[in-house]
């Protein structure tokens, strides 16, 4: 939203958010607790969460420790034991725990549908109270459904934009790119001035599935078609990666680390250190760059000839496992965790987007969060991962492992995307 947003535009924004503040206020009077099968006695919930600290610190653990301390003070019979893992490891850690027969009670990870298909998760309406459910942003809540039943609870959201270093752009005499050709020409100008990473392209396995999707969408492609079938080896996707291989990588415009070896975290750190001209970023990078005095510009990642049809949106997911029968206690903890105070604290800590109506309206009206308004505005029209597909977790892992080789010296966009696509189709057929 902008400073001069009209009342009508604000009304449209509120309608997107799913329910009006009045409905939420009325809902809050209901006060229903989450339900489950375990009652009485002391319970210790195991929570596994992902690490969001862009610099490898312990701020995520500190956040959860604060939430848990406040929760336990109000809920004497429930303890919460939190483990935080790097994004490279957290999905695998949870999978290993589930396979070993010792699932966590609560997991905050990247995908939920495969566990839902195996009947390992509580439906959301057995966990969250009615007011908390009603306060979730409707498009994100709907993305948490499998066969029209909600199992994934959106935890935090973001949209992605093309970030550029304004100072380096000014020094090179280039403007924010509006086409792929302008990305190429800007990167060449930056390289000529000795910029270490003219365009940082992190296709290492930390979050390669995100960078992949952004480039697919920029050329009108994506992971799936309009009916939800995988289209990983579509003509548009092959074209996008052929351009990356031949142009950005082939002309040595991506820096000293091969894209297949470059993870997101070091790419973001390099941007925050003033070593990167351009890269695809999410909101938390703003804070990281600001601490080092890097002046940031942002535009949507363009397509070959202009504005892309869609940008990428991301929601990370919270879920409750049924194995230990702690549904009531899980619900009580999640109701507490999704209070405005907690949701806004986490979003504010990492410059991410809240997933609730009331917290989003608060952020959208607060000039202190003005830098995040472009991301909030991009969220309604963004495309999310196909998280409702039970095969997505395995397909995503396969993309992380293979996609970096596509843009390497011996890369084969047609062959590799074809292989990934066939494996995805086989996973889908096995659902």
PDB file of N, CA and C in Angstrom, residues 145-206:
ATOM      1  N   UNK A 145      -4.621 -26.760   2.509  1.00  0.00           N
ATOM      2  CA  UNK A 145      -5.614 -27.826   2.419  1.00  0.00           C
ATOM      3  C   UNK A 145      -5.124 -29.000   1.577  1.00  0.00           C
ATOM      4  N   UNK A 146      -5.527 -30.178   1.980  1.00  0.00           N
ATOM      5  CA  UNK A 146      -5.398 -31.389   1.177  1.00  0.00           C
ATOM      6  C   UNK A 146      -6.792 -32.001   1.080  1.00  0.00           C
ATOM      7  N   UNK A 147      -7.289 -32.152  -0.148  1.00  0.00           N
ATOM      8  CA  UNK A 147      -8.653 -32.676  -0.364  1.00  0.00           C
ATOM      9  C   UNK A 147      -9.672 -31.877   0.444  1.00  0.00           C
ATOM     10  N   UNK A 148      -9.488 -30.551   0.448  1.00  0.00           N
ATOM     11  CA  UNK A 148     -10.404 -29.592   1.072  1.00  0.00           C
ATOM     12  C   UNK A 148     -10.439 -29.664   2.591  1.00  0.00           C
ATOM     13  N   UNK A 149      -9.480 -30.327   3.190  1.00  0.00           N
ATOM     14  CA  UNK A 149      -9.341 -30.341   4.642  1.00  0.00           C
ATOM     15  C   UNK A 149      -8.015 -29.658   4.983  1.00  0.00           C
ATOM     16  N   UNK A 150      -8.053 -28.712   5.922  1.00  0.00           N
ATOM     17  CA  UNK A 150      -6.852 -27.967   6.278  1.00  0.00           C
ATOM     18  C   UNK A 150      -5.995 -28.755   7.260  1.00  0.00           C
ATOM     19  N   UNK A 151      -4.733 -28.927   6.897  1.00  0.00           N
ATOM     20  CA  UNK A 151      -3.768 -29.577   7.768  1.00  0.00           C
ATOM     21  C   UNK A 151      -2.563 -28.675   8.043  1.00  0.00           C
ATOM     22  N   UNK A 152      -2.219 -27.815   7.083  1.00  0.00           N
ATOM     23  CA  UNK A 152      -1.102 -26.915   7.247  1.00  0.00           C
ATOM     24  C   UNK A 152      -1.567 -25.548   7.696  1.00  0.00           C
ATOM     25  N   UNK A 153      -0.938 -25.016   8.715  1.00  0.00           N
ATOM     26  CA  UNK A 153      -1.251 -23.677   9.222  1.00  0.00           C
ATOM     27  C   UNK A 153      -0.150 -22.739   8.748  1.00  0.00           C
ATOM     28  N   UNK A 154      -0.456 -21.723   7.949  1.00  0.00           N
ATOM     29  CA  UNK A 154       0.611 -20.809   7.530  1.00  0.00           C
ATOM     30  C   UNK A 154       1.264 -20.169   8.748  1.00  0.00           C
ATOM     31  N   UNK A 155       2.591 -20.128   8.726  1.00  0.00           N
ATOM     32  CA  UNK A 155       3.321 -19.584   9.871  1.00  0.00           C
ATOM     33  C   UNK A 155       3.821 -18.173   9.590  1.00  0.00           C
ATOM     34  N   UNK A 156       4.449 -17.981   8.464  1.00  0.00           N
ATOM     35  CA  UNK A 156       4.925 -16.672   8.053  1.00  0.00           C
ATOM     36  C   UNK A 156       4.969 -16.682   6.542  1.00  0.00           C
ATOM     37  N   UNK A 157       4.849 -15.511   5.920  1.00  0.00           N
ATOM     38  CA  UNK A 157       4.797 -15.438   4.464  1.00  0.00           C
ATOM     39  C   UNK A 157       5.807 -14.426   3.949  1.00  0.00           C
ATOM     40  N   UNK A 158       6.105 -14.542   2.674  1.00  0.00           N
ATOM     41  CA  UNK A 158       6.913 -13.535   2.009  1.00  0.00           C
ATOM     42  C   UNK A 158       6.627 -13.577   0.525  1.00  0.00           C
ATOM     43  N   UNK A 159       6.907 -12.490  -0.134  1.00  0.00           N
ATOM     44  CA  UNK A 159       6.938 -12.482  -1.584  1.00  0.00           C
ATOM     45  C   UNK A 159       8.360 -12.103  -1.983  1.00  0.00           C
ATOM     46  N   UNK A 160       8.697 -12.307  -3.228  1.00  0.00           N
ATOM     47  CA  UNK A 160      10.068 -12.104  -3.674  1.00  0.00           C
ATOM     48  C   UNK A 160      10.128 -11.000  -4.723  1.00  0.00           C
ATOM     49  N   UNK A 161      11.145 -10.176  -4.600  1.00  0.00           N
ATOM     50  CA  UNK A 161      11.404  -9.109  -5.555  1.00  0.00           C
ATOM     51  C   UNK A 161      12.872  -9.159  -5.969  1.00  0.00           C
ATOM     52  N   UNK A 162      13.192  -8.485  -7.064  1.00  0.00           N
ATOM     53  CA  UNK A 162      14.573  -8.348  -7.489  1.00  0.00           C
ATOM     54  C   UNK A 162      15.199  -7.184  -6.718  1.00  0.00           C
ATOM     55  N   UNK A 163      16.202  -7.489  -5.903  1.00  0.00           N
ATOM     56  CA  UNK A 163      16.921  -6.475  -5.131  1.00  0.00           C
ATOM     57  C   UNK A 163      18.131  -6.007  -5.931  1.00  0.00           C
ATOM     58  N   UNK A 164      18.450  -4.730  -5.823  1.00  0.00           N
ATOM     59  CA  UNK A 164      19.681  -4.240  -6.427  1.00  0.00           C
ATOM     60  C   UNK A 164      20.337  -3.234  -5.494  1.00  0.00           C
ATOM     61  N   UNK A 165      21.655  -3.147  -5.600  1.00  0.00           N
ATOM     62  CA  UNK A 165      22.436  -2.211  -4.804  1.00  0.00           C
ATOM     63  C   UNK A 165      22.403  -0.858  -5.507  1.00  0.00           C
ATOM     64  N   UNK A 166      21.676   0.094  -4.925  1.00  0.00           N
ATOM     65  CA  UNK A 166      21.469   1.385  -5.575  1.00  0.00           C
ATOM     66  C   UNK A 166      22.783   2.122  -5.801  1.00  0.00           C
ATOM     67  N   UNK A 167      23.685   2.038  -4.861  1.00  0.00           N
ATOM     68  CA  UNK A 167      24.975   2.732  -4.997  1.00  0.00           C
ATOM     69  C   UNK A 167      25.768   2.168  -6.166  1.00  0.00           C
ATOM     70  N   UNK A 168      25.837   0.832  -6.256  1.00  0.00           N
ATOM     71  CA  UNK A 168      26.569   0.204  -7.361  1.00  0.00           C
ATOM     72  C   UNK A 168      25.901   0.514  -8.698  1.00  0.00           C
ATOM     73  N   UNK A 169      24.594   0.565  -8.723  1.00  0.00           N
ATOM     74  CA  UNK A 169      23.875   0.903  -9.956  1.00  0.00           C
ATOM     75  C   UNK A 169      24.191   2.340 -10.376  1.00  0.00           C
ATOM     76  N   UNK A 170      24.186   3.251  -9.404  1.00  0.00           N
ATOM     77  CA  UNK A 170      24.493   4.647  -9.727  1.00  0.00           C
ATOM     78  C   UNK A 170      25.914   4.780 -10.273  1.00  0.00           C
ATOM     79  N   UNK A 171      26.850   4.080  -9.644  1.00  0.00           N
ATOM     80  CA  UNK A 171      28.241   4.150 -10.080  1.00  0.00           C
ATOM     81  C   UNK A 171      28.416   3.581 -11.490  1.00  0.00           C
ATOM     82  N   UNK A 172      27.629   2.554 -11.821  1.00  0.00           N
ATOM     83  CA  UNK A 172      27.732   1.937 -13.144  1.00  0.00           C
ATOM     84  C   UNK A 172      26.871   2.644 -14.185  1.00  0.00           C
ATOM     85  N   UNK A 173      26.037   3.580 -13.733  1.00  0.00           N
ATOM     86  CA  UNK A 173      25.186   4.324 -14.658  1.00  0.00           C
ATOM     87  C   UNK A 173      24.084   3.507 -15.284  1.00  0.00           C
ATOM     88  N   UNK A 174      23.515   2.569 -14.512  1.00  0.00           N
ATOM     89  CA  UNK A 174      22.454   1.726 -15.044  1.00  0.00           C
ATOM     90  C   UNK A 174      21.168   1.928 -14.247  1.00  0.00           C
ATOM     91  N   UNK A 175      20.049   1.596 -14.885  1.00  0.00           N
ATOM     92  CA  UNK A 175      18.732   1.723 -14.287  1.00  0.00           C
ATOM     93  C   UNK A 175      18.213   0.345 -13.871  1.00  0.00           C
ATOM     94  N   UNK A 176      17.232   0.314 -12.985  1.00  0.00           N
ATOM     95  CA  UNK A 176      16.635  -0.975 -12.612  1.00  0.00           C
ATOM     96  C   UNK A 176      16.118  -1.698 -13.854  1.00  0.00           C
ATOM     97  N   UNK A 177      16.420  -2.993 -14.007  1.00  0.00           N
ATOM     98  CA  UNK A 177      16.061  -3.707 -15.235  1.00  0.00           C
ATOM     99  C   UNK A 177      14.565  -3.972 -15.353  1.00  0.00           C
ATOM    100  N   UNK A 178      14.081  -3.881 -16.591  1.00  0.00           N
ATOM    101  CA  UNK A 178      12.672  -4.157 -16.889  1.00  0.00           C
ATOM    102  C   UNK A 178      12.507  -5.347 -17.824  1.00  0.00           C
ATOM    103  N   UNK A 179      13.612  -5.890 -18.324  1.00  0.00           N
ATOM    104  CA  UNK A 179      13.599  -7.064 -19.193  1.00  0.00           C
ATOM    105  C   UNK A 179      14.827  -7.905 -18.880  1.00  0.00           C
ATOM    106  N   UNK A 180      14.859  -9.122 -19.424  1.00  0.00           N
ATOM    107  CA  UNK A 180      16.051  -9.953 -19.255  1.00  0.00           C
ATOM    108  C   UNK A 180      17.271  -9.300 -19.909  1.00  0.00           C
ATOM    109  N   UNK A 181      17.093  -8.704 -21.083  1.00  0.00           N
ATOM    110  CA  UNK A 181      18.227  -8.052 -21.735  1.00  0.00           C
ATOM    111  C   UNK A 181      18.810  -6.945 -20.867  1.00  0.00           C
ATOM    112  N   UNK A 182      17.933  -6.226 -20.154  1.00  0.00           N
ATOM    113  CA  UNK A 182      18.424  -5.164 -19.279  1.00  0.00           C
ATOM    114  C   UNK A 182      19.117  -5.729 -18.043  1.00  0.00           C
ATOM    115  N   UNK A 183      18.691  -6.922 -17.597  1.00  0.00           N
ATOM    116  CA  UNK A 183      19.443  -7.593 -16.533  1.00  0.00           C
ATOM    117  C   UNK A 183      20.853  -7.896 -17.017  1.00  0.00           C
ATOM    118  N   UNK A 184      20.948  -8.421 -18.232  1.00  0.00           N
ATOM    119  CA  UNK A 184      22.253  -8.759 -18.797  1.00  0.00           C
ATOM    120  C   UNK A 184      23.140  -7.515 -18.942  1.00  0.00           C
ATOM    121  N   UNK A 185      22.592  -6.458 -19.500  1.00  0.00           N
ATOM    122  CA  UNK A 185      23.417  -5.259 -19.726  1.00  0.00           C
ATOM    123  C   UNK A 185      23.834  -4.626 -18.406  1.00  0.00           C
ATOM    124  N   UNK A 186      22.943  -4.621 -17.416  1.00  0.00           N
ATOM    125  CA  UNK A 186      23.310  -4.079 -16.103  1.00  0.00           C
ATOM    126  C   UNK A 186      24.397  -4.929 -15.463  1.00  0.00           C
ATOM    127  N   UNK A 187      24.267  -6.252 -15.567  1.00  0.00           N
ATOM    128  CA  UNK A 187      25.272  -7.144 -14.982  1.00  0.00           C
ATOM    129  C   UNK A 187      26.636  -6.936 -15.644  1.00  0.00           C
ATOM    130  N   UNK A 188      26.655  -6.732 -16.952  1.00  0.00           N
ATOM    131  CA  UNK A 188      27.920  -6.481 -17.650  1.00  0.00           C
ATOM    132  C   UNK A 188      28.560  -5.171 -17.181  1.00  0.00           C
ATOM    133  N   UNK A 189      27.732  -4.160 -17.005  1.00  0.00           N
ATOM    134  CA  UNK A 189      28.258  -2.876 -16.528  1.00  0.00           C
ATOM    135  C   UNK A 189      28.815  -2.999 -15.119  1.00  0.00           C
ATOM    136  N   UNK A 190      28.146  -3.756 -14.287  1.00  0.00           N
ATOM    137  CA  UNK A 190      28.622  -3.967 -12.923  1.00  0.00           C
ATOM    138  C   UNK A 190      29.923  -4.759 -12.920  1.00  0.00           C
ATOM    139  N   UNK A 191      29.990  -5.761 -13.773  1.00  0.00           N
ATOM    140  CA  UNK A 191      31.217  -6.558 -13.857  1.00  0.00           C
ATOM    141  C   UNK A 191      32.400  -5.691 -14.289  1.00  0.00           C
ATOM    142  N   UNK A 192      32.173  -4.815 -15.237  1.00  0.00           N
ATOM    143  CA  UNK A 192      33.241  -3.943 -15.713  1.00  0.00           C
ATOM    144  C   UNK A 192      33.778  -3.049 -14.604  1.00  0.00           C
ATOM    145  N   UNK A 193      32.946  -2.736 -13.639  1.00  0.00           N
ATOM    146  CA  UNK A 193      33.380  -1.901 -12.516  1.00  0.00           C
ATOM    147  C   UNK A 193      33.938  -2.734 -11.362  1.00  0.00           C
ATOM    148  N   UNK A 194      34.097  -4.031 -11.580  1.00  0.00           N
ATOM    149  CA  UNK A 194      34.730  -4.877 -10.577  1.00  0.00           C
ATOM    150  C   UNK A 194      33.816  -5.405  -9.494  1.00  0.00           C
ATOM    151  N   UNK A 195      32.493  -5.345  -9.697  1.00  0.00           N
ATOM    152  CA  UNK A 195      31.561  -5.892  -8.703  1.00  0.00           C
ATOM    153  C   UNK A 195      31.745  -7.407  -8.641  1.00  0.00           C
ATOM    154  N   UNK A 196      31.888  -7.927  -7.450  1.00  0.00           N
ATOM    155  CA  UNK A 196      32.227  -9.336  -7.254  1.00  0.00           C
ATOM    156  C   UNK A 196      31.134 -10.261  -7.793  1.00  0.00           C
ATOM    157  N   UNK A 197      29.884  -9.971  -7.461  1.00  0.00           N
ATOM    158  CA  UNK A 197      28.742 -10.758  -7.940  1.00  0.00           C
ATOM    159  C   UNK A 197      27.801  -9.816  -8.700  1.00  0.00           C
ATOM    160  N   UNK A 198      27.972  -9.646  -9.994  1.00  0.00           N
ATOM    161  CA  UNK A 198      27.034  -8.780 -10.721  1.00  0.00           C
ATOM    162  C   UNK A 198      25.585  -9.230 -10.535  1.00  0.00           C
ATOM    163  N   UNK A 199      25.343 -10.543 -10.660  1.00  0.00           N
ATOM    164  CA  UNK A 199      24.024 -11.108 -10.352  1.00  0.00           C
ATOM    165  C   UNK A 199      24.260 -12.394  -9.579  1.00  0.00           C
ATOM    166  N   UNK A 200      23.949 -12.396  -8.297  1.00  0.00           N
ATOM    167  CA  UNK A 200      24.100 -13.598  -7.478  1.00  0.00           C
ATOM    168  C   UNK A 200      22.947 -14.548  -7.762  1.00  0.00           C
ATOM    169  N   UNK A 201      23.291 -15.793  -8.077  1.00  0.00           N
ATOM    170  CA  UNK A 201      22.292 -16.784  -8.497  1.00  0.00           C
ATOM    171  C   UNK A 201      22.400 -18.018  -7.604  1.00  0.00           C
ATOM    172  N   UNK A 202      21.768 -17.996  -6.409  1.00  0.00           N
ATOM    173  CA  UNK A 202      21.933 -19.113  -5.466  1.00  0.00           C
ATOM    174  C   UNK A 202      21.077 -20.325  -5.840  1.00  0.00           C
ATOM    175  N   UNK A 203      21.712 -21.291  -6.485  1.00  0.00           N
ATOM    176  CA  UNK A 203      21.048 -22.547  -6.829  1.00  0.00           C
ATOM    177  C   UNK A 203      21.644 -23.709  -6.041  1.00  0.00           C
ATOM    178  N   UNK A 204      22.315 -23.396  -4.930  1.00  0.00           N
ATOM    179  CA  UNK A 204      22.740 -24.427  -3.998  1.00  0.00           C
ATOM    180  C   UNK A 204      21.524 -25.002  -3.290  1.00  0.00           C
ATOM    181  N   UNK A 205      21.732 -26.076  -2.530  1.00  0.00           N
ATOM    182  CA  UNK A 205      20.560 -26.820  -2.053  1.00  0.00           C
ATOM    183  C   UNK A 205      19.848 -26.190  -0.870  1.00  0.00           C
ATOM    184  N   UNK A 206      20.299 -25.036  -0.373  1.00  0.00           N
ATOM    185  CA  UNK A 206      19.584 -24.422   0.750  1.00  0.00           C
ATOM    186  C   UNK A 206      18.159 -24.052   0.363  1.00  0.00           C
TER     187      UNK A 206
END
